[in-house]
PDB file of C-alpha atoms in Angstrom:
ATOM      1  CA  TRP A   6     -35.036 -29.344 213.791  1.00 42.00           C
ATOM      2  CA  TYR A   7     -32.674 -32.142 214.729  1.00 43.00           C
ATOM      3  CA  PHE A   8     -29.605 -29.962 215.246  1.00 45.00           C
ATOM      4  CA  PRO A   9     -27.869 -29.259 217.492  1.00 48.00           C
ATOM      5  CA  ARG A  10     -28.207 -32.626 219.142  1.00 53.00           C
ATOM      6  CA  PRO A  11     -25.388 -33.807 221.377  1.00 52.00           C
ATOM      7  CA  LEU A  12     -22.791 -35.914 219.663  1.00 54.00           C
ATOM      8  CA  PRO A  13     -21.990 -39.317 221.140  1.00 50.00           C
ATOM      9  CA  PRO A  14     -19.618 -39.182 224.138  1.00 47.00           C
ATOM     10  CA  SER A  15     -16.826 -40.383 221.870  1.00 53.00           C
ATOM     11  CA  ALA A  16     -16.392 -39.982 218.144  1.00 56.00           C
ATOM     12  CA  SER A  17     -15.188 -43.576 218.148  1.00 60.00           C
ATOM     13  CA  GLU A  18     -18.839 -44.564 218.662  1.00 78.00           C
ATOM     14  CA  VAL A  19     -19.662 -43.113 215.241  1.00 87.00           C
ATOM     15  CA  LYS A  20     -19.013 -45.974 212.821  1.00 93.00           C
ATOM     16  CA  ARG A  21     -21.872 -46.074 210.315  1.00 97.00           C
ATOM     17  CA  ILE A  22     -22.783 -42.668 208.900  1.00 97.00           C
ATOM     18  CA  VAL A  23     -25.379 -41.835 206.253  1.00 98.00           C
ATOM     19  CA  ILE A  24     -25.225 -38.391 204.653  1.00 98.00           C
ATOM     20  CA  ILE A  25     -28.326 -37.264 202.761  1.00 98.00           C
ATOM     21  CA  GLY A  26     -29.720 -34.081 201.230  1.00 96.00           C
ATOM     22  CA  PRO A  27     -30.439 -32.468 197.882  1.00 95.00           C
ATOM     23  CA  GLY A  28     -27.944 -32.270 195.047  1.00 94.00           C
ATOM     24  CA  GLY A  29     -25.283 -29.644 195.668  1.00 94.00           C
ATOM     25  CA  ALA A  30     -25.642 -29.762 199.464  1.00 96.00           C
ATOM     26  CA  GLY A  31     -22.062 -30.995 199.943  1.00 96.00           C
ATOM     27  CA  LYS A  32     -22.694 -34.646 200.823  1.00 97.00           C
ATOM     28  CA  SER A  33     -19.643 -36.050 199.050  1.00 96.00           C
ATOM     29  CA  THR A  34     -17.332 -33.332 200.340  1.00 96.00           C
ATOM     30  CA  LEU A  35     -18.449 -33.862 203.940  1.00 97.00           C
ATOM     31  CA  ALA A  36     -18.175 -37.636 203.520  1.00 97.00           C
ATOM     32  CA  LEU A  37     -14.544 -37.331 202.457  1.00 96.00           C
ATOM     33  CA  GLN A  38     -13.759 -34.931 205.312  1.00 97.00           C
ATOM     34  CA  LEU A  39     -15.385 -37.178 207.926  1.00 96.00           C
ATOM     35  CA  GLY A  40     -13.773 -40.263 206.416  1.00 96.00           C
ATOM     36  CA  ALA A  41     -10.342 -38.677 206.829  1.00 95.00           C
ATOM     37  CA  VAL A  42     -11.025 -37.585 210.415  1.00 94.00           C
ATOM     38  CA  LEU A  43     -12.635 -40.827 211.609  1.00 94.00           C
ATOM     39  CA  ASP A  44     -10.646 -43.190 209.392  1.00 94.00           C
ATOM     40  CA  LEU A  45     -13.849 -44.621 207.939  1.00 96.00           C
ATOM     41  CA  PRO A  46     -14.221 -45.918 204.372  1.00 97.00           C
ATOM     42  CA  VAL A  47     -16.353 -43.648 202.185  1.00 97.00           C
ATOM     43  CA  ILE A  48     -18.908 -44.984 199.729  1.00 97.00           C
ATOM     44  CA  HIS A  49     -20.290 -42.494 197.215  1.00 96.00           C
ATOM     45  CA  LEU A  50     -23.617 -43.854 195.966  1.00 96.00           C
ATOM     46  CA  ASP A  51     -23.263 -41.826 192.766  1.00 93.00           C
ATOM     47  CA  ARG A  52     -20.043 -43.698 192.000  1.00 93.00           C
ATOM     48  CA  GLU A  53     -21.644 -47.063 192.744  1.00 94.00           C
ATOM     49  CA  LEU A  54     -24.982 -46.556 191.001  1.00 94.00           C
ATOM     50  CA  TRP A  55     -24.173 -44.608 187.825  1.00 90.00           C
ATOM     51  CA  GLN A  56     -22.734 -46.629 184.953  1.00 90.00           C
ATOM     52  CA  PRO A  57     -20.753 -45.061 182.075  1.00 90.00           C
ATOM     53  CA  GLY A  58     -22.766 -42.596 180.016  1.00 88.00           C
ATOM     54  CA  TRP A  59     -25.080 -41.693 182.918  1.00 86.00           C
ATOM     55  CA  VAL A  60     -26.950 -45.000 182.922  1.00 91.00           C
ATOM     56  CA  ILE A  61     -28.474 -45.699 186.338  1.00 92.00           C
ATOM     57  CA  THR A  62     -28.240 -49.157 187.866  1.00 93.00           C
ATOM     58  CA  PRO A  63     -31.647 -50.910 187.882  1.00 95.00           C
ATOM     59  CA  ARG A  64     -33.525 -50.573 191.176  1.00 94.00           C
ATOM     60  CA  ASP A  65     -33.401 -54.275 192.131  1.00 95.00           C
ATOM     61  CA  SER A  66     -29.617 -54.202 191.708  1.00 95.00           C
ATOM     62  CA  GLN A  67     -29.453 -50.994 193.762  1.00 96.00           C
ATOM     63  CA  VAL A  68     -31.305 -52.711 196.597  1.00 96.00           C
ATOM     64  CA  ARG A  69     -28.977 -55.731 196.551  1.00 96.00           C
ATOM     65  CA  LEU A  70     -25.857 -53.579 196.334  1.00 95.00           C
ATOM     66  CA  GLN A  71     -26.873 -51.311 199.221  1.00 95.00           C
ATOM     67  CA  ALA A  72     -27.954 -54.243 201.374  1.00 96.00           C
ATOM     68  CA  GLU A  73     -24.415 -55.588 200.931  1.00 96.00           C
ATOM     69  CA  MET A  74     -22.817 -52.192 201.632  1.00 95.00           C
ATOM     70  CA  VAL A  75     -24.457 -51.800 205.025  1.00 97.00           C
ATOM     71  CA  THR A  76     -23.333 -55.207 206.308  1.00 97.00           C
ATOM     72  CA  GLY A  77     -19.916 -53.724 207.049  1.00 94.00           C
ATOM     73  CA  ASP A  78     -19.128 -52.538 210.573  1.00 95.00           C
ATOM     74  CA  ARG A  79     -17.640 -49.194 209.546  1.00 96.00           C
ATOM     75  CA  TRP A  80     -18.600 -46.868 206.694  1.00 97.00           C
ATOM     76  CA  ILE A  81     -19.818 -43.514 205.494  1.00 98.00           C
ATOM     77  CA  ILE A  82     -22.355 -43.614 202.678  1.00 98.00           C
ATOM     78  CA  ASP A  83     -23.302 -40.392 200.937  1.00 98.00           C
ATOM     79  CA  GLY A  84     -26.279 -40.022 198.648  1.00 95.00           C
ATOM     80  CA  THR A  85     -30.021 -39.743 199.119  1.00 92.00           C
ATOM     81  CA  TYR A  86     -31.678 -42.095 196.579  1.00 92.00           C
ATOM     82  CA  GLY A  87     -35.058 -42.023 198.314  1.00 90.00           C
ATOM     83  CA  ALA A  88     -36.318 -45.362 196.998  1.00 90.00           C
ATOM     84  CA  THR A  89     -33.553 -47.225 198.848  1.00 94.00           C
ATOM     85  CA  LEU A  90     -32.914 -44.783 201.686  1.00 95.00           C
ATOM     86  CA  GLN A  91     -34.532 -46.942 204.366  1.00 95.00           C
ATOM     87  CA  ILE A  92     -31.880 -49.655 203.844  1.00 96.00           C
ATOM     88  CA  ARG A  93     -29.142 -47.225 204.860  1.00 97.00           C
ATOM     89  CA  LEU A  94     -31.067 -45.411 207.570  1.00 97.00           C
ATOM     90  CA  THR A  95     -31.875 -48.548 209.529  1.00 95.00           C
ATOM     91  CA  ALA A  96     -28.223 -49.659 209.454  1.00 96.00           C
ATOM     92  CA  ALA A  97     -26.725 -46.283 210.438  1.00 96.00           C
ATOM     93  CA  ASP A  98     -25.739 -45.138 213.899  1.00 95.00           C
ATOM     94  CA  THR A  99     -25.543 -41.524 212.682  1.00 95.00           C
ATOM     95  CA  VAL A 100     -27.518 -39.666 209.997  1.00 96.00           C
ATOM     96  CA  LEU A 101     -26.539 -36.244 208.705  1.00 97.00           C
ATOM     97  CA  PHE A 102     -29.267 -34.461 206.772  1.00 97.00           C
ATOM     98  CA  LEU A 103     -27.749 -31.544 204.872  1.00 97.00           C
ATOM     99  CA  ASP A 104     -30.777 -29.313 204.482  1.00 96.00           C
ATOM    100  CA  LEU A 105     -29.211 -26.286 202.842  1.00 96.00           C
ATOM    101  CA  HIS A 106     -31.202 -23.601 201.065  1.00 95.00           C
ATOM    102  CA  PRO A 107     -32.106 -24.581 197.476  1.00 94.00           C
ATOM    103  CA  LEU A 108     -30.425 -21.487 195.999  1.00 94.00           C
ATOM    104  CA  ARG A 109     -27.133 -22.429 197.660  1.00 96.00           C
ATOM    105  CA  CYS A 110     -27.469 -25.989 196.338  1.00 94.00           C
ATOM    106  CA  LEU A 111     -28.257 -24.788 192.813  1.00 94.00           C
ATOM    107  CA  TRP A 112     -25.279 -22.418 192.909  1.00 96.00           C
ATOM    108  CA  ARG A 113     -23.006 -25.269 193.984  1.00 96.00           C
ATOM    109  CA  VAL A 114     -24.342 -27.550 191.231  1.00 94.00           C
ATOM    110  CA  PHE A 115     -23.613 -24.936 188.549  1.00 93.00           C
ATOM    111  CA  LYS A 116     -20.192 -24.239 190.050  1.00 95.00           C
ATOM    112  CA  ARG A 117     -19.410 -27.972 190.123  1.00 92.00           C
ATOM    113  CA  SER A 118     -20.593 -28.357 186.520  1.00 91.00           C
ATOM    114  CA  ILE A 119     -18.192 -25.645 185.389  1.00 93.00           C
ATOM    115  CA  ARG A 120     -15.299 -27.019 187.444  1.00 93.00           C
ATOM    116  CA  TYR A 121     -15.605 -30.601 186.191  1.00 91.00           C
ATOM    117  CA  ARG A 122     -17.133 -29.959 182.739  1.00 92.00           C
ATOM    118  CA  GLY A 123     -16.203 -32.821 180.407  1.00 88.00           C
ATOM    119  CA  ARG A 124     -14.434 -34.781 183.171  1.00 89.00           C
ATOM    120  CA  THR A 125     -15.612 -37.339 185.699  1.00 85.00           C
ATOM    121  CA  ARG A 126     -16.001 -35.971 189.216  1.00 89.00           C
ATOM    122  CA  PRO A 127     -14.115 -37.846 191.946  1.00 86.00           C
ATOM    123  CA  ASP A 128     -17.404 -39.009 193.495  1.00 88.00           C
ATOM    124  CA  MET A 129     -18.859 -40.334 190.221  1.00 87.00           C
ATOM    125  CA  GLY A 130     -18.466 -43.612 188.405  1.00 82.00           C
ATOM    126  CA  PRO A 131     -16.057 -43.874 185.476  1.00 85.00           C
ATOM    127  CA  GLY A 132     -17.459 -42.700 182.162  1.00 85.00           C
ATOM    128  CA  SER A 133     -20.052 -40.323 183.620  1.00 86.00           C
ATOM    129  CA  LEU A 134     -18.584 -37.058 182.410  1.00 84.00           C
ATOM    130  CA  GLU A 135     -19.814 -33.933 184.156  1.00 87.00           C
ATOM    131  CA  ARG A 136     -22.367 -32.077 182.107  1.00 87.00           C
ATOM    132  CA  TRP A 137     -24.543 -29.032 182.456  1.00 89.00           C
ATOM    133  CA  PRO A 138     -27.428 -29.897 184.824  1.00 85.00           C
ATOM    134  CA  ASN A 139     -30.590 -30.894 183.006  1.00 87.00           C
ATOM    135  CA  ARG A 140     -34.082 -29.690 183.825  1.00 89.00           C
ATOM    136  CA  GLU A 141     -35.000 -32.899 185.679  1.00 88.00           C
ATOM    137  CA  PHE A 142     -32.049 -32.518 188.061  1.00 88.00           C
ATOM    138  CA  LEU A 143     -32.704 -28.817 188.640  1.00 88.00           C
ATOM    139  CA  THR A 144     -36.399 -29.431 189.325  1.00 89.00           C
ATOM    140  CA  TRP A 145     -35.401 -32.043 191.909  1.00 83.00           C
ATOM    141  CA  ILE A 146     -33.201 -29.527 193.764  1.00 88.00           C
ATOM    142  CA  ALA A 147     -35.222 -26.299 193.510  1.00 90.00           C
ATOM    143  CA  PRO A 148     -38.441 -27.534 195.205  1.00 89.00           C
ATOM    144  CA  TYR A 149     -36.660 -30.037 197.500  1.00 89.00           C
ATOM    145  CA  HIS A 150     -37.771 -28.245 200.680  1.00 88.00           C
ATOM    146  CA  ARG A 151     -41.400 -28.397 199.652  1.00 91.00           C
ATOM    147  CA  ARG A 152     -41.558 -31.768 197.876  1.00 91.00           C
ATOM    148  CA  LYS A 153     -38.950 -34.052 199.446  1.00 91.00           C
ATOM    149  CA  ARG A 154     -37.964 -32.667 202.849  1.00 93.00           C
ATOM    150  CA  PRO A 155     -41.256 -33.518 204.623  1.00 94.00           C
ATOM    151  CA  ALA A 156     -40.943 -37.213 203.694  1.00 93.00           C
ATOM    152  CA  VAL A 157     -37.257 -37.265 204.664  1.00 94.00           C
ATOM    153  CA  ARG A 158     -38.012 -35.681 208.037  1.00 94.00           C
ATOM    154  CA  GLN A 159     -40.803 -38.189 208.601  1.00 94.00           C
ATOM    155  CA  MET A 160     -38.403 -41.082 207.920  1.00 94.00           C
ATOM    156  CA  LEU A 161     -35.831 -39.566 210.256  1.00 95.00           C
ATOM    157  CA  GLY A 162     -38.430 -39.105 212.978  1.00 93.00           C
ATOM    158  CA  GLN A 163     -39.255 -42.822 212.834  1.00 94.00           C
ATOM    159  CA  LEU A 164     -35.692 -44.007 213.399  1.00 94.00           C
ATOM    160  CA  SER A 165     -34.630 -45.765 216.556  1.00 90.00           C
ATOM    161  CA  SER A 166     -33.698 -43.487 219.439  1.00 88.00           C
ATOM    162  CA  SER A 167     -30.214 -45.034 219.293  1.00 89.00           C
ATOM    163  CA  THR A 168     -29.637 -43.406 215.887  1.00 92.00           C
ATOM    164  CA  ASP A 169     -28.153 -39.917 216.145  1.00 92.00           C
ATOM    165  CA  VAL A 170     -29.806 -37.605 213.619  1.00 94.00           C
ATOM    166  CA  HIS A 171     -28.387 -34.189 212.825  1.00 94.00           C
ATOM    167  CA  GLU A 172     -30.081 -31.738 210.496  1.00 95.00           C
ATOM    168  CA  LEU A 173     -27.469 -29.277 209.309  1.00 96.00           C
ATOM    169  CA  ARG A 174     -29.066 -26.264 207.643  1.00 95.00           C
ATOM    170  CA  SER A 175     -26.112 -24.062 206.749  1.00 96.00           C
ATOM    171  CA  PRO A 176     -22.444 -24.322 205.821  1.00 96.00           C
ATOM    172  CA  ARG A 177     -21.688 -22.882 209.262  1.00 96.00           C
ATOM    173  CA  GLN A 178     -23.515 -25.747 210.994  1.00 95.00           C
ATOM    174  CA  VAL A 179     -21.700 -28.260 208.781  1.00 96.00           C
ATOM    175  CA  ARG A 180     -18.327 -26.708 209.716  1.00 95.00           C
ATOM    176  CA  HIS A 181     -19.299 -26.687 213.401  1.00 94.00           C
ATOM    177  CA  PHE A 182     -20.295 -30.359 213.277  1.00 93.00           C
ATOM    178  CA  LEU A 183     -17.060 -31.315 211.520  1.00 94.00           C
ATOM    179  CA  LYS A 184     -14.991 -29.264 213.987  1.00 93.00           C
ATOM    180  CA  GLU A 185     -16.706 -30.853 216.981  1.00 91.00           C
ATOM    181  CA  ILE A 186     -16.402 -34.416 215.702  1.00 91.00           C
ATOM    182  CA  THR A 187     -12.732 -33.757 214.862  1.00 90.00           C
ATOM    183  CA  LEU A 188     -12.099 -32.486 218.384  1.00 88.00           C
ATOM    184  CA  ARG A 189     -13.933 -35.392 220.008  1.00 85.00           C
ATOM    185  CA  HIS A 190     -12.034 -37.862 217.854  1.00 83.00           C
ATOM    186  CA  ALA A 191      -8.705 -36.254 218.747  1.00 82.00           C
ATOM    187  CA  LEU A 192      -9.582 -36.304 222.445  1.00 80.00           C
ATOM    188  CA  GLY A 193     -10.663 -39.940 222.204  1.00 73.00           C
ATOM    189  CA  GLU A 194      -7.409 -40.905 220.462  1.00 59.00           C
ATOM    190  CA  ALA A 195      -5.381 -38.997 223.077  1.00 56.00           C
ATOM    191  CA  ALA A 196      -7.235 -40.770 225.887  1.00 55.00           C
ATOM    192  CA  LEU A 197      -6.517 -44.150 224.305  1.00 52.00           C
ATOM    193  CA  ALA A 198      -2.812 -43.285 223.960  1.00 54.00           C
ATOM    194  CA  ALA A 199      -2.538 -42.186 227.613  1.00 51.00           C
TER     195      ALA A 199
END
C-alpha cells in the first residue's frame, strides 16, 4: 500500500504527475480534474499514441515522443503503456496508481463504450471511434491485479524517495485525494495572495 501517504506541504510542489492503472480506472477523468485544479497541462497518452482507425504508434516513436513530453517543467500524463512507463516515472514528482477492482474497471469500460459508441472520446486521438471492447482489451483489464500489478508495484517501489507515490484503490480514495489536493492548492494560492 502506498496510500495514504502525506501530500507535499504545498500543492504548488506538484508539477509533474503520472497517472497509471488498468483501463477503466478513471485515469483520464482524474487527469482533467487535477489539471483544472492545479492549472497543469494534461497529456492523454491514448490521444498521442493512437492514430486514426486504432493504429498504434510504433514503439520507437512512442519512446521519442514520451522522452520529449517529460522535458517540460509542468504536466500531467495519463496512461500506463508499460513498455515506456519508466520514461514517465523517472521524470515525475508524483505518481498516482489507480488500482481499482477489475469488476469496477470492466463496468466503466462497458459504460464508456455505450456512451461514446461510434464517436471519438475526448481523451482519444481523432479517427479512433469508440467501439465495443475486444477480447484482448478485456483480458488486459480482468487479470490486471494478478498479471500486471506486481510489476507496477515493483517499479514504484524502486523510484526515488523524492517521488510521491499514491496507490488509490477505490473511488472514495480518489475523491479524497482530489479534495485534499484542491484544498492544499487553494490554501497555497491564498497564502501567496496575502
